[in-house]
Coordinates of C-alpha atoms in Angstrom, one line a residue:
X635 CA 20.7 21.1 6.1
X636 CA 17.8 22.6 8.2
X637 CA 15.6 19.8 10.3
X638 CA 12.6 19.1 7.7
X639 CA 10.4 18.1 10.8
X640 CA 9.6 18.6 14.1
X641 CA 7.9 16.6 17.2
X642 CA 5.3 18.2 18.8
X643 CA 3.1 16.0 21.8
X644 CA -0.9 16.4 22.2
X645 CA -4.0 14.8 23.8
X646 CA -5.4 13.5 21.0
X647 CA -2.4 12.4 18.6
X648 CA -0.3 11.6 21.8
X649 CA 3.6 12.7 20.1
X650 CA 3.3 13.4 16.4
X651 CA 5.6 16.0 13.7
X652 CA 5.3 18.9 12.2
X653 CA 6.7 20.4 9.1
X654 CA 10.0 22.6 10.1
X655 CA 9.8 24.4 6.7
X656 CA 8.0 24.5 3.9
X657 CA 8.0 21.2 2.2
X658 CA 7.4 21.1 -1.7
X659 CA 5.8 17.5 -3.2
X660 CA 8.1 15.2 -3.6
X661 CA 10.6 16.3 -0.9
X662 CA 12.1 14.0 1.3
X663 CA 11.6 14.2 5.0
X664 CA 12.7 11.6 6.5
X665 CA 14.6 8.2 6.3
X666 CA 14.6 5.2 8.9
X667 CA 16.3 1.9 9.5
X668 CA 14.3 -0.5 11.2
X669 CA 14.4 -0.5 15.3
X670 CA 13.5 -4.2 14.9
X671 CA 12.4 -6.5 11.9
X672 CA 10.9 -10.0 12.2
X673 CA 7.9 -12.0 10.6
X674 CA 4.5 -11.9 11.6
X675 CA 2.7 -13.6 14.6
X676 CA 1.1 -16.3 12.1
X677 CA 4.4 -16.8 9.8
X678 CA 5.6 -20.1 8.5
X679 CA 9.4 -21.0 9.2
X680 CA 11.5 -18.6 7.7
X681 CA 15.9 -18.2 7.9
X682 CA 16.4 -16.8 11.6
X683 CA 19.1 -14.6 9.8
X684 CA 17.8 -13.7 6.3
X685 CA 14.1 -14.1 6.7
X686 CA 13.8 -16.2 3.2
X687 CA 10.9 -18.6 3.9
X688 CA 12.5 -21.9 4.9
X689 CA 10.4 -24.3 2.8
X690 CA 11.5 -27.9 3.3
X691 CA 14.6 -27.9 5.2
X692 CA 16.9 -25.4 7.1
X693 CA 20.3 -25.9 9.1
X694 CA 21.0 -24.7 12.6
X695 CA 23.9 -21.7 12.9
X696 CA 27.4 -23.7 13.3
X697 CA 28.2 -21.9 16.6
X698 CA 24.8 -21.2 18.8
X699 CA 23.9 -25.0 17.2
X700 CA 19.9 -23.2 17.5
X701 CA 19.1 -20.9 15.0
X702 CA 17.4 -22.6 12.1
X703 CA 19.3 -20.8 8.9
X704 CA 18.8 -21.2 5.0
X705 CA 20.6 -24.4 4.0
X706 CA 22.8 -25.2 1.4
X707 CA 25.4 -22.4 0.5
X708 CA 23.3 -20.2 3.2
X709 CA 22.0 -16.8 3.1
X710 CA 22.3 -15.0 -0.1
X711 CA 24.9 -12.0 -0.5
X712 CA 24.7 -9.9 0.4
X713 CA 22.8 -8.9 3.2
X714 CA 21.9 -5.6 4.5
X715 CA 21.4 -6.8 7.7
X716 CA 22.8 -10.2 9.8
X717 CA 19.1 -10.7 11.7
X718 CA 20.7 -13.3 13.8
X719 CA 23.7 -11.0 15.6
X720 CA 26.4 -12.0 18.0
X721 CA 25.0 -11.2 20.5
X722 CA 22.2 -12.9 19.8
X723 CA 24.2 -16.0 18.9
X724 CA 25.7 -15.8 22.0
X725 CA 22.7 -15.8 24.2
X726 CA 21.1 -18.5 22.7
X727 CA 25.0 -20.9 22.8
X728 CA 24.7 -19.8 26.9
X729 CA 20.7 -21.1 26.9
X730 CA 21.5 -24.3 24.7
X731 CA 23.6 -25.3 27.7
X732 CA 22.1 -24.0 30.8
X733 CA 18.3 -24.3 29.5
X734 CA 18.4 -26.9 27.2
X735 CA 17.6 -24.3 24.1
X736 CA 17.4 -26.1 20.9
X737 CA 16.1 -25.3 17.4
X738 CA 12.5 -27.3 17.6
X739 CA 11.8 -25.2 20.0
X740 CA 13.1 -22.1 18.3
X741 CA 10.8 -23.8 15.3
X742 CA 7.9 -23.9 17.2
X743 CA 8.1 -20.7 18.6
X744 CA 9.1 -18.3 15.1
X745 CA 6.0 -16.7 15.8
X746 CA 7.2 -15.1 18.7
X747 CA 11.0 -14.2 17.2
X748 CA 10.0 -10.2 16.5
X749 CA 9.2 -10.0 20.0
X750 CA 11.9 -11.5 21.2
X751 CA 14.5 -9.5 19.2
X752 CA 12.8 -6.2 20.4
X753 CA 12.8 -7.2 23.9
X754 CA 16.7 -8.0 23.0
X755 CA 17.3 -4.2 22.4
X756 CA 16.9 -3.4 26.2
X757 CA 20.3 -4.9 26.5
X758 CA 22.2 -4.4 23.1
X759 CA 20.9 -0.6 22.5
X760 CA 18.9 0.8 25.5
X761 CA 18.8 4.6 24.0
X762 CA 16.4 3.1 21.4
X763 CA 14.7 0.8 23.6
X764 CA 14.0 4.0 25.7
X765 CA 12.2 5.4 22.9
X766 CA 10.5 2.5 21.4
X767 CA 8.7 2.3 25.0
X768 CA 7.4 5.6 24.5
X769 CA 5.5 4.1 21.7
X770 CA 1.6 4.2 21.8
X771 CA 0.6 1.0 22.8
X772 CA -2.9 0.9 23.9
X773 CA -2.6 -1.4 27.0
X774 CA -5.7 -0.8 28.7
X775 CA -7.8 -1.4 25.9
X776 CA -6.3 -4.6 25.0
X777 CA -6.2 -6.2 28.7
X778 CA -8.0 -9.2 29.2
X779 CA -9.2 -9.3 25.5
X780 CA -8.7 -12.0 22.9
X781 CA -5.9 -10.3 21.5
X782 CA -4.2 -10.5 25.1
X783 CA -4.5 -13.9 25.3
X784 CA -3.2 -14.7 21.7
X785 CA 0.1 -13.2 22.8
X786 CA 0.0 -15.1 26.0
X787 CA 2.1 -18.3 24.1
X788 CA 4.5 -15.3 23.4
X789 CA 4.8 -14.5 27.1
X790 CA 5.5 -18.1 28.3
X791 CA 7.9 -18.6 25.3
X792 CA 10.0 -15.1 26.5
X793 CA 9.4 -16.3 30.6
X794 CA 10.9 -19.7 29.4
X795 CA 14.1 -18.0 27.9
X796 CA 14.6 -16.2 31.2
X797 CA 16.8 -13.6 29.9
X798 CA 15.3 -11.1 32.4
X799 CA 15.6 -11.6 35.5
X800 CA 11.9 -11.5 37.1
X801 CA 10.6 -10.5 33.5
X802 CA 7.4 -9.1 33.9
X803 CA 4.6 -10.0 32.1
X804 CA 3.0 -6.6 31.3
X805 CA 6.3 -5.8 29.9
X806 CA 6.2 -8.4 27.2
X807 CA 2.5 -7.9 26.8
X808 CA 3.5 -4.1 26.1
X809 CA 5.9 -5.1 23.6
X810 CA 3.6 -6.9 21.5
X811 CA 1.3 -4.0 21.7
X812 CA 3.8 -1.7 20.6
X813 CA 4.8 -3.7 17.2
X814 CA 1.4 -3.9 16.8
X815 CA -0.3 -0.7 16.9
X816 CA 3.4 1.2 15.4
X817 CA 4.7 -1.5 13.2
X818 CA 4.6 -1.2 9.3
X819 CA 4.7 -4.2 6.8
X820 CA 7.6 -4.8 4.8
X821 CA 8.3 -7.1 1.8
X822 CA 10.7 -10.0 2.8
X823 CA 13.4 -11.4 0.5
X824 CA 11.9 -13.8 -1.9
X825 CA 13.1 -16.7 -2.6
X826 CA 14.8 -17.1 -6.0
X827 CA 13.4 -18.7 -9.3
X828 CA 9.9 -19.0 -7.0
X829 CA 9.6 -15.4 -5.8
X830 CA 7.3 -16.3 -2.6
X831 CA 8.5 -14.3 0.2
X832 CA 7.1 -13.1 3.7
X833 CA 5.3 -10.1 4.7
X834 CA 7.6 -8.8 7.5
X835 CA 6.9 -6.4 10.3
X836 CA 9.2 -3.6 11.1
X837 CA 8.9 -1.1 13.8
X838 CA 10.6 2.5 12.5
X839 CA 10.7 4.7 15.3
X840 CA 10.5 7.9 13.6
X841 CA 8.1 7.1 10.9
X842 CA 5.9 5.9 14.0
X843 CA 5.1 9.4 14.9
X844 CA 3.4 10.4 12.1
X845 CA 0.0 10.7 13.2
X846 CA -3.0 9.5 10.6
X847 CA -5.3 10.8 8.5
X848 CA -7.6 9.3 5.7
X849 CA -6.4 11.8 3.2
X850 CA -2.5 11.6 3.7
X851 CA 0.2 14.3 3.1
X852 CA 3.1 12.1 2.7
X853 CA 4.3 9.1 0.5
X854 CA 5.8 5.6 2.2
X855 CA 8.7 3.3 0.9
X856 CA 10.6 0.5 2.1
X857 CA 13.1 -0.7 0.2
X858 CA 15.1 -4.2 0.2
X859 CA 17.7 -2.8 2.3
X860 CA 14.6 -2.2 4.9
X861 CA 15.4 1.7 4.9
X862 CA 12.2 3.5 5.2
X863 CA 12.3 7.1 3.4
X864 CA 9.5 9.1 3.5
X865 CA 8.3 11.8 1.0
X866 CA 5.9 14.5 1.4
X867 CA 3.0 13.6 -1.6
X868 CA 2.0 17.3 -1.6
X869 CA 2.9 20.5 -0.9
X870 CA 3.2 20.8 3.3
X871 CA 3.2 24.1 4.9
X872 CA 5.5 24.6 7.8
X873 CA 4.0 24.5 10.6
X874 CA 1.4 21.5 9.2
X875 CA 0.8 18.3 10.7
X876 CA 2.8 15.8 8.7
X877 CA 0.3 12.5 8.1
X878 CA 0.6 9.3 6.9
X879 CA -3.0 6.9 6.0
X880 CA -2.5 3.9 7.9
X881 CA -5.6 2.4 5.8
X882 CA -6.8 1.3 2.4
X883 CA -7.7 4.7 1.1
X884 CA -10.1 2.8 -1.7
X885 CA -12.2 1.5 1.2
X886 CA -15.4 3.1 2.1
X887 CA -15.9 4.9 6.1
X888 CA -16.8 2.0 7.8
X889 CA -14.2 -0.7 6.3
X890 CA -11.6 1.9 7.1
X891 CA -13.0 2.7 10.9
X892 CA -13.2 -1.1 11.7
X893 CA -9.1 -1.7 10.6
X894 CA -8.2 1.7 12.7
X895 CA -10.7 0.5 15.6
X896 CA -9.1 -3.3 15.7
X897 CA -5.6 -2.5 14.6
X898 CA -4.8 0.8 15.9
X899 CA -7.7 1.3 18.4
X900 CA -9.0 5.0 17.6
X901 CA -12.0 6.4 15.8
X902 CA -10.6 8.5 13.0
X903 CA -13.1 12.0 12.8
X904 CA -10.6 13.5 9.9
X905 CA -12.5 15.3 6.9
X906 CA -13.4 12.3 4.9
X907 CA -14.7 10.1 7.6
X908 CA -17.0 12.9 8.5
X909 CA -18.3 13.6 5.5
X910 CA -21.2 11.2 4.0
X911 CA -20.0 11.8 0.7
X912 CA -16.4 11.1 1.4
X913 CA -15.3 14.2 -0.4
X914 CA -17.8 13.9 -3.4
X915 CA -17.0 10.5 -4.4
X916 CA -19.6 9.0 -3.0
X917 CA -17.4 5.6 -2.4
X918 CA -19.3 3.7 -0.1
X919 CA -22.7 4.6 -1.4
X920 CA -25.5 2.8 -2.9
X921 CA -28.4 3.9 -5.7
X922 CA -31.4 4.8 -3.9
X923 CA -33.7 2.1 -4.3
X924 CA -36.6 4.1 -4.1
X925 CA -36.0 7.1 -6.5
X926 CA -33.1 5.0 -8.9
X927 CA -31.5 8.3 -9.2
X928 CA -30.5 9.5 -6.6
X929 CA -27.3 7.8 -4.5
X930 CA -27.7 6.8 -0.4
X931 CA -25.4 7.7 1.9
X932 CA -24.5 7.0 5.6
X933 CA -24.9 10.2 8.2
X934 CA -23.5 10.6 11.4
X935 CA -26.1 9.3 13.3
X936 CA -25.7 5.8 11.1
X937 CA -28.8 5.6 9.2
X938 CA -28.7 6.3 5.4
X939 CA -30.2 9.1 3.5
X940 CA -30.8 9.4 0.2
X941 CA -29.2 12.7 -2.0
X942 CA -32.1 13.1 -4.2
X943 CA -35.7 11.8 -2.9
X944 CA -34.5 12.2 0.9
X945 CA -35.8 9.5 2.2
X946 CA -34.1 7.7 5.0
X947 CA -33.2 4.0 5.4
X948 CA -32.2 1.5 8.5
X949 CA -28.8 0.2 8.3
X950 CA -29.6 -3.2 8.7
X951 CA -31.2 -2.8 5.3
X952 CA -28.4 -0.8 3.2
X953 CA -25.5 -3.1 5.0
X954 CA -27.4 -6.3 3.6
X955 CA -27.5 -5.0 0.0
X956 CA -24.2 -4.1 0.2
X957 CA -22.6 -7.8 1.8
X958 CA -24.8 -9.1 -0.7
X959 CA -22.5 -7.7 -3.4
X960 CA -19.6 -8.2 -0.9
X961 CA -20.2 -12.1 -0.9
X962 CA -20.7 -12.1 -4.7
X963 CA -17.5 -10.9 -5.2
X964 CA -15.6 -13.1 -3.3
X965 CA -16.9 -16.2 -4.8
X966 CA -16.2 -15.1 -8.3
X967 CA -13.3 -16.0 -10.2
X968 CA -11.1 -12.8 -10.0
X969 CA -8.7 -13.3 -13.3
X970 CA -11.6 -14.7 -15.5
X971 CA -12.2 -11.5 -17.7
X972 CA -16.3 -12.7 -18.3
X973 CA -16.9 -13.1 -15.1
X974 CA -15.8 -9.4 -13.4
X975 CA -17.6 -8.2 -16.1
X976 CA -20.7 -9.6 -15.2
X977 CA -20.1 -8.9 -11.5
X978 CA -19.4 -5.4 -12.4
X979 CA -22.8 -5.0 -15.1
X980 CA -24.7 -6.6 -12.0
X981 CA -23.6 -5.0 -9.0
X982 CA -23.7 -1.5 -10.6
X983 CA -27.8 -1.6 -10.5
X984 CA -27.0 -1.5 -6.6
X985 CA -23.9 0.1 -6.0
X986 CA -22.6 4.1 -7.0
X987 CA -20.7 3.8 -9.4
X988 CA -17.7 5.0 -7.6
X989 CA -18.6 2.0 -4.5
X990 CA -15.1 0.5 -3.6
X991 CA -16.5 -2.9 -4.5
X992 CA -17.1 -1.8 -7.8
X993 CA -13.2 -0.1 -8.0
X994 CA -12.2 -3.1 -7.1
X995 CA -14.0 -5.2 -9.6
X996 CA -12.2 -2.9 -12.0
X997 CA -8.6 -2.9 -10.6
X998 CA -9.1 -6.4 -11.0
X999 CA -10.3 -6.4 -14.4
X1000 CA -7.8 -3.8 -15.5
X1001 CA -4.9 -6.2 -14.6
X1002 CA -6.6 -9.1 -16.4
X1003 CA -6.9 -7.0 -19.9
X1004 CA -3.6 -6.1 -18.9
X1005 CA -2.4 -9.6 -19.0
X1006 CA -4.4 -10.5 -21.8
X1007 CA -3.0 -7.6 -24.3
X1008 CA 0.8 -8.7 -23.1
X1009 CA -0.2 -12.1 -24.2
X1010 CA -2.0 -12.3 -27.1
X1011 CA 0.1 -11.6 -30.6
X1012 CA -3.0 -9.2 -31.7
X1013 CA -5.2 -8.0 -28.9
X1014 CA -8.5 -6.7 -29.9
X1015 CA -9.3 -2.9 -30.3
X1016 CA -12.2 -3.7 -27.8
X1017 CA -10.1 -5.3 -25.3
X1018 CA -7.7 -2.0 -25.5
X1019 CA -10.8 0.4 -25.9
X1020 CA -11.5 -1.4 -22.2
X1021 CA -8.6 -1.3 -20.3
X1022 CA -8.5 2.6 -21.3
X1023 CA -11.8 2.7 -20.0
X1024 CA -11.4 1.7 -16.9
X1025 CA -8.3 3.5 -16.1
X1026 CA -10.0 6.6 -16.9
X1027 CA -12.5 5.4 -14.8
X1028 CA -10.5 4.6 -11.7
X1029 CA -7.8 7.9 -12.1
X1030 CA -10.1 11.1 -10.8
X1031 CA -11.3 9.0 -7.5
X1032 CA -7.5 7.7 -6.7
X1033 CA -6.8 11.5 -7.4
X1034 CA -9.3 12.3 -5.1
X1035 CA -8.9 10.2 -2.5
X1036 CA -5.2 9.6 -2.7
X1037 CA -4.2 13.9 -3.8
X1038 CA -0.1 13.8 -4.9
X1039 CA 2.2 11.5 -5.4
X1040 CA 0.4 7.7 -5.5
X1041 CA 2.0 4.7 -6.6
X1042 CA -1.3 3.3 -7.1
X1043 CA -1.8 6.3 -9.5
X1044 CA 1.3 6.4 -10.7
X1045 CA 0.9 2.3 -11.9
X1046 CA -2.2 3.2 -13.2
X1047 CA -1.2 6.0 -15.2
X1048 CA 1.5 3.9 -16.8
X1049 CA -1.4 1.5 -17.7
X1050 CA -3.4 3.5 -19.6
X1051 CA -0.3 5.1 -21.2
X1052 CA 0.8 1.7 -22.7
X1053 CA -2.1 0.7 -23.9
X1054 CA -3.4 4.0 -25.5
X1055 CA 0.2 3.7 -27.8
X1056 CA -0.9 0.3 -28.8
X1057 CA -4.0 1.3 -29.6
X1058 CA -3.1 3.8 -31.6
X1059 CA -0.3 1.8 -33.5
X1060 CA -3.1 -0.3 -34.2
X1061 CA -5.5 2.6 -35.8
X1062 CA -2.6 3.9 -37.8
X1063 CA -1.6 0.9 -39.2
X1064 CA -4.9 0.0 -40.1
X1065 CA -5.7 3.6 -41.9
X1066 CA -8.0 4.5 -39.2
X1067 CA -6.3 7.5 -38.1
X1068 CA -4.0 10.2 -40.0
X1069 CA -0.7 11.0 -39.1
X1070 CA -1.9 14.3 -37.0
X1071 CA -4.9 11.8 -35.3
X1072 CA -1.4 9.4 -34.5
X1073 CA 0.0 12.4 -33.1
X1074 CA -2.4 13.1 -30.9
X1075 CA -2.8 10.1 -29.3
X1076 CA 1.1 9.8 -28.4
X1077 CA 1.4 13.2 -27.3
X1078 CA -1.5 12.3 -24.8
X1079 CA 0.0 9.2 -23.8
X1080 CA 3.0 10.6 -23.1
X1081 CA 1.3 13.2 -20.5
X1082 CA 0.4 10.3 -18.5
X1083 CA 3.6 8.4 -18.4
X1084 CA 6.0 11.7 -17.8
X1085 CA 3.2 12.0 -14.8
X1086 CA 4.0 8.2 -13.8
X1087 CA 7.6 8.9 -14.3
X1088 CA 7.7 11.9 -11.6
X1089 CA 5.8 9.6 -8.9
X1090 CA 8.1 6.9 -9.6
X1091 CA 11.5 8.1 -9.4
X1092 CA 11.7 8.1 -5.4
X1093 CA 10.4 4.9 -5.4
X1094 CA 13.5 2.6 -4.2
X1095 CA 15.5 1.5 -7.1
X1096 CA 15.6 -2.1 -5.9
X1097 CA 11.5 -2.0 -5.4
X1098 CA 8.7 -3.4 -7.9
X1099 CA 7.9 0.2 -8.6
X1100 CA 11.7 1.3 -9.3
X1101 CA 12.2 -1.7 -11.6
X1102 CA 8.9 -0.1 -13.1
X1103 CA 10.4 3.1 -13.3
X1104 CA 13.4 2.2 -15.3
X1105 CA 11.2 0.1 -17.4
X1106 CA 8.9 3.4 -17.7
X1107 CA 12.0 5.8 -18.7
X1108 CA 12.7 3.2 -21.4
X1109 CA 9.2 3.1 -22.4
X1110 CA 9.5 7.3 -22.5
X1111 CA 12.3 7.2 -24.9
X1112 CA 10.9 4.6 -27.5
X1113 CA 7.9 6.9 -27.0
X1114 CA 9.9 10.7 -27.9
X1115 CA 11.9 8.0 -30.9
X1116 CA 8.3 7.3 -32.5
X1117 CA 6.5 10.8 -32.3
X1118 CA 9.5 12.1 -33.8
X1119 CA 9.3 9.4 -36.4
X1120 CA 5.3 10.7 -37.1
X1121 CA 6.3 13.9 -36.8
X1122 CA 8.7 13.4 -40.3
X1123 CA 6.1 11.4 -41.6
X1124 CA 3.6 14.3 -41.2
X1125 CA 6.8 17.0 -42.5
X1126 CA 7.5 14.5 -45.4
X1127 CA 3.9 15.0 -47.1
X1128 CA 4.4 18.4 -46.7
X1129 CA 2.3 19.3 -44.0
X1130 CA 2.4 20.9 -40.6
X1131 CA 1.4 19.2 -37.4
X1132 CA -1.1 21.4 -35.8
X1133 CA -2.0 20.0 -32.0
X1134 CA -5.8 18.9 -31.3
X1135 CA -6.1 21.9 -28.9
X1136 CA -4.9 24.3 -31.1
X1137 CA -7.5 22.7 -33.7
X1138 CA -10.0 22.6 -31.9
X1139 CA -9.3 26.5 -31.1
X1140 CA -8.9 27.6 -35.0
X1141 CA -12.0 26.2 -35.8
X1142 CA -14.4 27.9 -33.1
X1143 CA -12.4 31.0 -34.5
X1144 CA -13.7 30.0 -38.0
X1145 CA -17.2 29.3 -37.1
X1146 CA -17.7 32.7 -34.9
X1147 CA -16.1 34.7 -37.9

């Protein structure tokens, strides 16, 4: 099988790939297991070997007597991975009886156990630790800054395990920077009958390279087994940088510029960030207060300009109308149906109506008519008119701003799907619609679920989004079962079912004859 990428090396993205070949959407090209996996900096206590969060009590591994482990009848089985090696087992037995090593301490210090483990690798698998050091790490821009001296608890813990001899500080220091600006998160086990879990971090060495953009080329999984596999989201010409959105991509600009300036410490100049309008959507823009039609937008220079009447505006006075709204939604109760749609009625004298406070409001709100419909015996025709509503409302920017293969689309489009077929159950039942009108409906639900169904199959089987997909497939065949039921219903009254399009077509023919 031909290589599907390349590595190329440049000023400005430092190493990054390149499509080999001709890549078509969907197309695999490439899958990773994790270089090292461990919980974050902040994490509570979690299995030393498993990860599972380690709520009220743990045991300490039989043979090292240091490793706090999941009590009981252990780990659950089985595991992909044994996080807590031999080797690892091994060095902490030598340091329980030459250093005194014991499991508080191990407790105390869990924070710093992804560190430690990739610092482990320069022993147990130095080809890897040879690359992983090649890593972009930023070092000079985080000396001597707050973030320096939050890993500096990390650096005495590592000095105090003295596994090194003469460890360097810098060196340590330069590990943490590299799990931070390369690392990925990744869904821990959860625990069962609870389902809480930790967000990991895992370092993938070759999914590392892929150098950003705000408007991405390529689709991300990780999958229980912690196997990365990534997927081109649309069609890559050889020869094209292969990129990968390390941001929010329903953030405006300057939300998305802070994360990359603080997390991965670059200023992203890509086609969306240096356009006002972010690519027509107009996402972090504002109605201009002065005109009410026209919609303000931030230039280059940082001051705001209005599309319509022109006039200009100071930032201090767009950024206050805009935490304004920010600070609103925060303090609102964000699964009470009344109150999102006040926030949203309010905030939309202010905001465009494509702002991603206001897509927020509506994911939220979406979810919560979601619920609500799943619940209730006999939802409402308005609370399904709704939920349509805003689906259709959220799908062209998240096709905009997210082009391909989206599992935010792709959940969204099974949304609106579902509840377009219960709404239009609910019509036929109730006489409001004919047979053909029931036909319609379904057929046009089922465009949006086979479209959900082609994102979702590479999702990992063992994900969220797999289990969705194999819900969706069933979804698809119930869905095929009941047109075809309409579609004898239509045949058994002795008519012929004529699609809305073709309708629509026969009757313009009519009028112009």
């Amino acid at each position: 099988m031909s290589a599907r990428y390349e590595v190329r090396r440049s000023d400005k993205l430092g190493r990054y790939l390149i499509a080999a070949k001709d890549l078509k959407a969907g197309e695999k090209i490439l899958s990773d297991e994790p270089f090292v996996l461990g919980p974050n900096s902040d994490t509570s206590l979690v299995c030393h070997n498993c990860y599972l969060p380690l709520i009220s009590k743990f045991i300490v591994c039989k043979n090292c007597a240091v490793a706090p482990l999941c009590p009981g009848d252990g780990c659950p089985q089985p595991l992909a991975y044994n996080w807590h090696t031999n080797t690892e087992c091994e060095f902490f037995r030598t340091l329980k009886l030459t250093k005194g090593l014991n499991p508080m301490i191990m407790v105390q210090n869990v924070g710093s156990l992804l560190i430690f483990r990739a610092m482990l690798k320069k022993k147990t698998d130095p080809q890897a630790w040879e690359e992983f050091m090649e890593l972009e790490t930023h070092m000079e821009k985080r000396k001597n800054t707050s973030i320096w001296q939050y890993y500096q608890n990390t650096v005495q813990f590592i000095e105090s395990l003295d596994f090194f001899e003469g460890v360097d500080v810098n060196l340590v220091q330069k590990v943490c920077a590299a799990v931070d600006v390369n690392s990925f998160d990744v869904r821990g086990p959860q625990i069962p009958a609870i389902g809480c879990s930790e967000i990991l971090r895992g370092v993938y060495l070759k999914a590392s390279l892929l150098a950003h953009d705000c408007i991405g080329n390529t689709h991300m999984a990780i999958n229980d087994n912690n196997l990365l596999v990534c997927h081109a989201s649309i069609n890559i010409k050889k020869g094209d940088v292969i990129y990968f959105n390390y941001s929010d991509p329903l953030k405006g600009t300057t939300l998305r510029q802070q994360h990359l300036l603080v997390g991965k410490y670059f200023k992203c100049t890509c086609l969306r960030c240096t356009d006002s309008t972010e690519l027509g959507t107009y996402i972090s823009s504002i109605i201009c207060p002065e005109c009410k039609i026209g919609l303000v937008s931030m230039g280059e220079n940082g001051d705001w300009k209005c599309n319509n009447c022109k006039k200009d505006y100071a930032q201090s006075y767009i950024g206050k109308k805009i935490q304004s709204c920010s600070d609103k939604f925060d303090v609102i109760n964000k699964k009470d149906e009344k109150e999102l749609e006040e926030y949203i009625r309010n905030v939309s004298l202010l905001l465009a109506p494509n702002h991603y406070l206001l897509l927020e409001a509506k994911q939220r709100l979406a979810g919560v008519l979601r619920d609500l419909i799943n619940r209730e015996p006999h939802p409402t025709k308005k609370v399904m008119r709704r939920k349509i509503q805003l689906c259709n409302e959220l799908l062209p920017i998240i096709e905009k701003l997210v082009p391909g293969i989206s599992r935010t689309k792709a959940i969204t489009m099974y949304e609106l799907h579902a509840t377009m077929v219960q709404l239009a159950k609910k019509k036929f039942d109730g006489r409001e619609i004919t047979g053909s009108g029931y036909m319609d409906e379904l057929l046009n639900a089922e465009v949006f679920l086979k479209r959900a169904l082609e994102m979702l199959f590479i999702e990992p089987g063992n994900s969220p989004e797999g289990e969705l997909c194999a819900k969706a497939l069933e979804e698809y065949r119930a869905l095929k079962a009941t047109i075809n039921s309409v579609l004898d219903g239509i045949h058994a009254e002795g008519k012929t079912y004529v699609n809305a399009a073709d309708r629509e077509e026969h009757s313009q023919a009519q009028a112009v004859a």
